[in-house]
mmCIF file of C-alpha atoms in Angstrom:
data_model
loop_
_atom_site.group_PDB
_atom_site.id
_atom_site.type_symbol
_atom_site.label_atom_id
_atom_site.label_comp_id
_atom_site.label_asym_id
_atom_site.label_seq_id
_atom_site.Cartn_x
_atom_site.Cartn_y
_atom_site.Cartn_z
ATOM 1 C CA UNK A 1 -14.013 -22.658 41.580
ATOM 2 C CA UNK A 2 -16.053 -24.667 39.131
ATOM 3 C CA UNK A 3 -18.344 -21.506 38.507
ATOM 4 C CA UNK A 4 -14.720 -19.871 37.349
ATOM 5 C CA UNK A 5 -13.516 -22.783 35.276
ATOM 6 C CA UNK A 6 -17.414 -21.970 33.670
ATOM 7 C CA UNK A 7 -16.755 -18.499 33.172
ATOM 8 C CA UNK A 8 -13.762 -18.485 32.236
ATOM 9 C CA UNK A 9 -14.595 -21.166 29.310
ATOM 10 C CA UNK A 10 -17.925 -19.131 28.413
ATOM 11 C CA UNK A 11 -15.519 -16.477 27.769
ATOM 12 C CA UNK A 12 -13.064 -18.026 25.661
ATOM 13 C CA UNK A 13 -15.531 -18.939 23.749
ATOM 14 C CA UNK A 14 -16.871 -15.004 22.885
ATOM 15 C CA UNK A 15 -13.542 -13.808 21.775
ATOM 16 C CA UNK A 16 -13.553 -13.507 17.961
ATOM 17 C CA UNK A 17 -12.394 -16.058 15.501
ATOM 18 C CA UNK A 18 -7.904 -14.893 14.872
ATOM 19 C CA UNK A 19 -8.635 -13.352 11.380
ATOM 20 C CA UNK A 20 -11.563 -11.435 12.677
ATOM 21 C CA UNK A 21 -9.134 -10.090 15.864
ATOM 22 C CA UNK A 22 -7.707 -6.468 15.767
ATOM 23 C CA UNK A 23 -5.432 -5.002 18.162
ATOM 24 C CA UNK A 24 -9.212 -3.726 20.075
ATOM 25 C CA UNK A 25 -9.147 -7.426 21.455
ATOM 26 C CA UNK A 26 -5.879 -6.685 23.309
ATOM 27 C CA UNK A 27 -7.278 -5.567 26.551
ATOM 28 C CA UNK A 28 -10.004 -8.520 26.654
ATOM 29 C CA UNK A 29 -6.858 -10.934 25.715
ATOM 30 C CA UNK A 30 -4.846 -10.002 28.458
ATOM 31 C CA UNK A 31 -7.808 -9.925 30.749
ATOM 32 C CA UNK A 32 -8.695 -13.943 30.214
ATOM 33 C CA UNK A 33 -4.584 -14.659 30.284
ATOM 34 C CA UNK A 34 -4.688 -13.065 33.885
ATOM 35 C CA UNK A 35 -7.861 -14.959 34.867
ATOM 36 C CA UNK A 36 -6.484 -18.044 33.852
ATOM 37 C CA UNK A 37 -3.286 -17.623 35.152
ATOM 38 C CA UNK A 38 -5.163 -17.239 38.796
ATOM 39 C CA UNK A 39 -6.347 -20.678 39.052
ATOM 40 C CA UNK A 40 -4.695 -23.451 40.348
ATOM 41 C CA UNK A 41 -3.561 -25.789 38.064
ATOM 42 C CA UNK A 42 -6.368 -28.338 38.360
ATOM 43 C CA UNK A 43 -8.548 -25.494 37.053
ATOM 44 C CA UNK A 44 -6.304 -24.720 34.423
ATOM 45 C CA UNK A 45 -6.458 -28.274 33.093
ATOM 46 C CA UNK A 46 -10.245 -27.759 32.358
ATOM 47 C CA UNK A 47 -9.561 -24.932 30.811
ATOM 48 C CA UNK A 48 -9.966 -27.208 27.792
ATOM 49 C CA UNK A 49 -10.085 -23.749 24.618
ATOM 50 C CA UNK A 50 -7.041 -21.704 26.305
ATOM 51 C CA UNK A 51 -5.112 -22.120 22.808
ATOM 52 C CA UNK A 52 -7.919 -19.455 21.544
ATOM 53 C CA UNK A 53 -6.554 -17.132 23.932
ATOM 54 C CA UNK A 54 -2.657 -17.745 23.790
ATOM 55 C CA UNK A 55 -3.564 -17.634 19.460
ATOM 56 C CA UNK A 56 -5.075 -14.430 19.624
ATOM 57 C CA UNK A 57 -2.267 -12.797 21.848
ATOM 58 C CA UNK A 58 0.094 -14.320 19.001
ATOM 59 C CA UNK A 59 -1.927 -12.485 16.154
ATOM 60 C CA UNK A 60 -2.519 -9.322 17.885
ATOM 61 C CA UNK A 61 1.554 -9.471 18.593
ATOM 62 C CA UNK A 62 1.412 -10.077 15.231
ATOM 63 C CA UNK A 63 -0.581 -6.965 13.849
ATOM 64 C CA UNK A 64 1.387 -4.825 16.202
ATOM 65 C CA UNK A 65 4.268 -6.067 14.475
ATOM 66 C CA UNK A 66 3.213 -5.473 11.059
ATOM 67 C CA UNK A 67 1.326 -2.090 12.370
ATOM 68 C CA UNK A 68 5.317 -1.016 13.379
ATOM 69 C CA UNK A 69 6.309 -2.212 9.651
ATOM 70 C CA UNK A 70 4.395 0.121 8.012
ATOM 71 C CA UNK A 71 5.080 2.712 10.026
ATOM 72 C CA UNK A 72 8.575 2.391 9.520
ATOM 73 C CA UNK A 73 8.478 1.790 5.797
ATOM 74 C CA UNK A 74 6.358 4.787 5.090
ATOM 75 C CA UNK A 75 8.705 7.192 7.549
ATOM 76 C CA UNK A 76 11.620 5.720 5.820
ATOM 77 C CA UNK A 77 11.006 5.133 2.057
ATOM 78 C CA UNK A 78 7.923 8.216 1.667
ATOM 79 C CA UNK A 79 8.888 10.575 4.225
ATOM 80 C CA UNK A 80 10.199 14.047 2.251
ATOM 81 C CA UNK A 81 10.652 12.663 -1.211
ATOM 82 C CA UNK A 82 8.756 13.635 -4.324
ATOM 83 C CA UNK A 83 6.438 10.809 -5.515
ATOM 84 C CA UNK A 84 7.384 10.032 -9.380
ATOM 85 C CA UNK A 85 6.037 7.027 -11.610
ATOM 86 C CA UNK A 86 8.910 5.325 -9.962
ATOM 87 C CA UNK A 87 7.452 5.171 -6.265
ATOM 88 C CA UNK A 88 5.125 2.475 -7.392
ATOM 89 C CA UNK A 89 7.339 0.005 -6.003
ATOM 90 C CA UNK A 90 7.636 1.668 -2.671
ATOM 91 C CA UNK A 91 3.948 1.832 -2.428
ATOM 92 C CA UNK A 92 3.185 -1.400 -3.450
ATOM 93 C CA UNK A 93 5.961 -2.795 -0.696
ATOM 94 C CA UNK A 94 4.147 -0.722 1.773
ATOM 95 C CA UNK A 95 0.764 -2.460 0.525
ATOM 96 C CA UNK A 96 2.049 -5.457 0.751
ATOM 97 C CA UNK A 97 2.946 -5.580 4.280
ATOM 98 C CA UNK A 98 -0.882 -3.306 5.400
ATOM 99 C CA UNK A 99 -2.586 -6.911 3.805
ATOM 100 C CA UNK A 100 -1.991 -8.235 7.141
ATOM 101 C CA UNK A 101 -3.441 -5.598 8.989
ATOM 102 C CA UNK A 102 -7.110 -5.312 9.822
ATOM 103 C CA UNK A 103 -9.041 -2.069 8.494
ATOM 104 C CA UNK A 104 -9.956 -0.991 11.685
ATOM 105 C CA UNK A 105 -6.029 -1.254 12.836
ATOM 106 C CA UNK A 106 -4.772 0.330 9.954
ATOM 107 C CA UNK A 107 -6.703 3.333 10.657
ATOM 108 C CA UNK A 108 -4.529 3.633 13.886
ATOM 109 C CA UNK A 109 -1.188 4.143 11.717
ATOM 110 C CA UNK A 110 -0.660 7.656 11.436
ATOM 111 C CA UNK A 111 1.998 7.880 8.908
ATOM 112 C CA UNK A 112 -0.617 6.360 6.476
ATOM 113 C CA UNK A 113 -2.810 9.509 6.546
ATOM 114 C CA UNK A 114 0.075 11.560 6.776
ATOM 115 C CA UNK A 115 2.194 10.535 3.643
ATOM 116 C CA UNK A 116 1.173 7.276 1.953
ATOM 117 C CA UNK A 117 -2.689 8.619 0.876
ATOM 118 C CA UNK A 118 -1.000 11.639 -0.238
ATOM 119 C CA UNK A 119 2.165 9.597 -2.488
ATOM 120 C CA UNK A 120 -1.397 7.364 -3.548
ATOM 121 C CA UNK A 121 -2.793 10.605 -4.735
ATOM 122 C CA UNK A 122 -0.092 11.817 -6.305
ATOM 123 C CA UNK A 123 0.938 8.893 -7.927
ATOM 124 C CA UNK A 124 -2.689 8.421 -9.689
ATOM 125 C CA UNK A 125 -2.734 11.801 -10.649
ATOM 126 C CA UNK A 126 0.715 11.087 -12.509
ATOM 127 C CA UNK A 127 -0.497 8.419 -13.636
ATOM 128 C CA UNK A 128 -3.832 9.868 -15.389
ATOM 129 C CA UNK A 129 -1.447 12.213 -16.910
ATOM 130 C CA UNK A 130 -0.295 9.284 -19.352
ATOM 131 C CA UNK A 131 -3.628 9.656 -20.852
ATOM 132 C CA UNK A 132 -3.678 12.708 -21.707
ATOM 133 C CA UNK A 133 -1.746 14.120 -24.387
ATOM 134 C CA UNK A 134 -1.325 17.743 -25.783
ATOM 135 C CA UNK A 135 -4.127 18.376 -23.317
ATOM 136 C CA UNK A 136 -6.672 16.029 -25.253
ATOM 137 C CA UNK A 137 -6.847 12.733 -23.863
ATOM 138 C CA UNK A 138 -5.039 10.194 -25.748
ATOM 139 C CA UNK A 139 -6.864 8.328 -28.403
ATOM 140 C CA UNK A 140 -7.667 4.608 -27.880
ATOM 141 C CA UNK A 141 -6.281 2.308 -30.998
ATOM 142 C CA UNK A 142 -5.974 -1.262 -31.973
ATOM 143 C CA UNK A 143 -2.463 -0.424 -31.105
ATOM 144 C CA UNK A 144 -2.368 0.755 -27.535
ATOM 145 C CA UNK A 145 -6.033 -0.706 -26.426
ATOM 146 C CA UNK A 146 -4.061 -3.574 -24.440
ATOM 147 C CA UNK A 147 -1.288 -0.571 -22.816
ATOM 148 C CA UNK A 148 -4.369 1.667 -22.075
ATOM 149 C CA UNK A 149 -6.473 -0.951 -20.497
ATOM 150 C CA UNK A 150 -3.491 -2.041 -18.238
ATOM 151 C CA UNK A 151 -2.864 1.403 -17.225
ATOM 152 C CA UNK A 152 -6.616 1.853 -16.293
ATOM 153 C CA UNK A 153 -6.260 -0.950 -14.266
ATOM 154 C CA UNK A 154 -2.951 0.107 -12.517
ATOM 155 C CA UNK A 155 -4.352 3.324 -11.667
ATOM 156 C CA UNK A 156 -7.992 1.696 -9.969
ATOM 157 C CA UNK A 157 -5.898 -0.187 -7.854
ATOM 158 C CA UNK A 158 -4.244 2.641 -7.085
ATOM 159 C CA UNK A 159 -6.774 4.577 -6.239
ATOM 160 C CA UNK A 160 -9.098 2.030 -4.520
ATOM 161 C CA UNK A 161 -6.199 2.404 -1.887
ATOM 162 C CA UNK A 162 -6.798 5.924 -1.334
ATOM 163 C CA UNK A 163 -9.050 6.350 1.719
ATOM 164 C CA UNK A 164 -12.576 8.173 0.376
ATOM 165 C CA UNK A 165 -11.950 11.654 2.026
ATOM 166 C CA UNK A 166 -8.796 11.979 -0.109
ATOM 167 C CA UNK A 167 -10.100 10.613 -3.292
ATOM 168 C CA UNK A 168 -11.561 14.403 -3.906
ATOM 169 C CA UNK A 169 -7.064 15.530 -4.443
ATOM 170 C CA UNK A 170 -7.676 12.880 -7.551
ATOM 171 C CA UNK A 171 -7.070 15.383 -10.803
ATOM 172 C CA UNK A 172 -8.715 12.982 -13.011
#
């Protein structure tokens, strides 16, 4: 019993801080939730760092939430349209909400590889198209230095969203 309580605590202790969780931790959540939930409730009282493991359930909850968000959002707002200088705000809704999602977790959302990398692309390559004018690219001046720079800007941000195997459909 007291080798349990041990354990148990030992293993608590492993699991990874909340912001380093990702919805990989789910199995070894629910694992220490049923071994706790075995005990009697003396042992559970010595269970002394079982908010760790009722925390991390809430955040993984929490990424699978905001996992289903995107999914939506991209199915609803990307799926089948034609990506303009207007999607920006689309994208950057759909950025928004993947903030709270781990790397490793976004990786799991399908719909991101399937249209939001592509809109990303897309949009950049619009976007490098404002600096080019009668196929020479458009001259830098006193005038539009400050309009140039912040479209440079716009479009890294852009494009430090777009995974690296899908950087090569950039135009620019």
């Amino acid at each position: 019993k007291e080798a349990a309580v041990t354990a148990l605590v030992a293993d608590i202790d492993k699991l990874p801080d909340t912001d380093k969780l990702t919805t990989a931790n789910k199995a070894a959540v629910s694992a220490l939730q049923t071994r706790y939930e075995t005990l009697d409730d003396e042992s559970q009282k010595l269970i002394t760092n079982y908010s760790k493991v009722t925390d991390a359930a809430a955040r993984i909850e929490e990424i699978e939430t905001y996992m289903e968000e995107v999914e939506d959002l991209i199915e609803e707002k990307l799926s089948g349209i034609t990506i303009t200088l207007e999607s920006k705000s689309i994208i950057q809704e759909i950025d928004e909400v993947m903030q709270n999602i781990p790397p490793e977790d976004q990786l799991r959302i399908t719909a991101i590889e399937q249209f939001l990398s592509p809109a990303k692309v897309e949009l950049v390559n619009l976007m490098l198209e404002e600096l080019v004018e009668n196929g020479e690219a458009v001259e830098a001046t006193q005038e539009n230095k400050e309009a140039l720079q912040a479209l440079l800007d716009e479009i890294n941000q852009y494009y430090t969203g777009i995974p690296e195997a899908d950087k090569k459909y950039v135009e620019g």
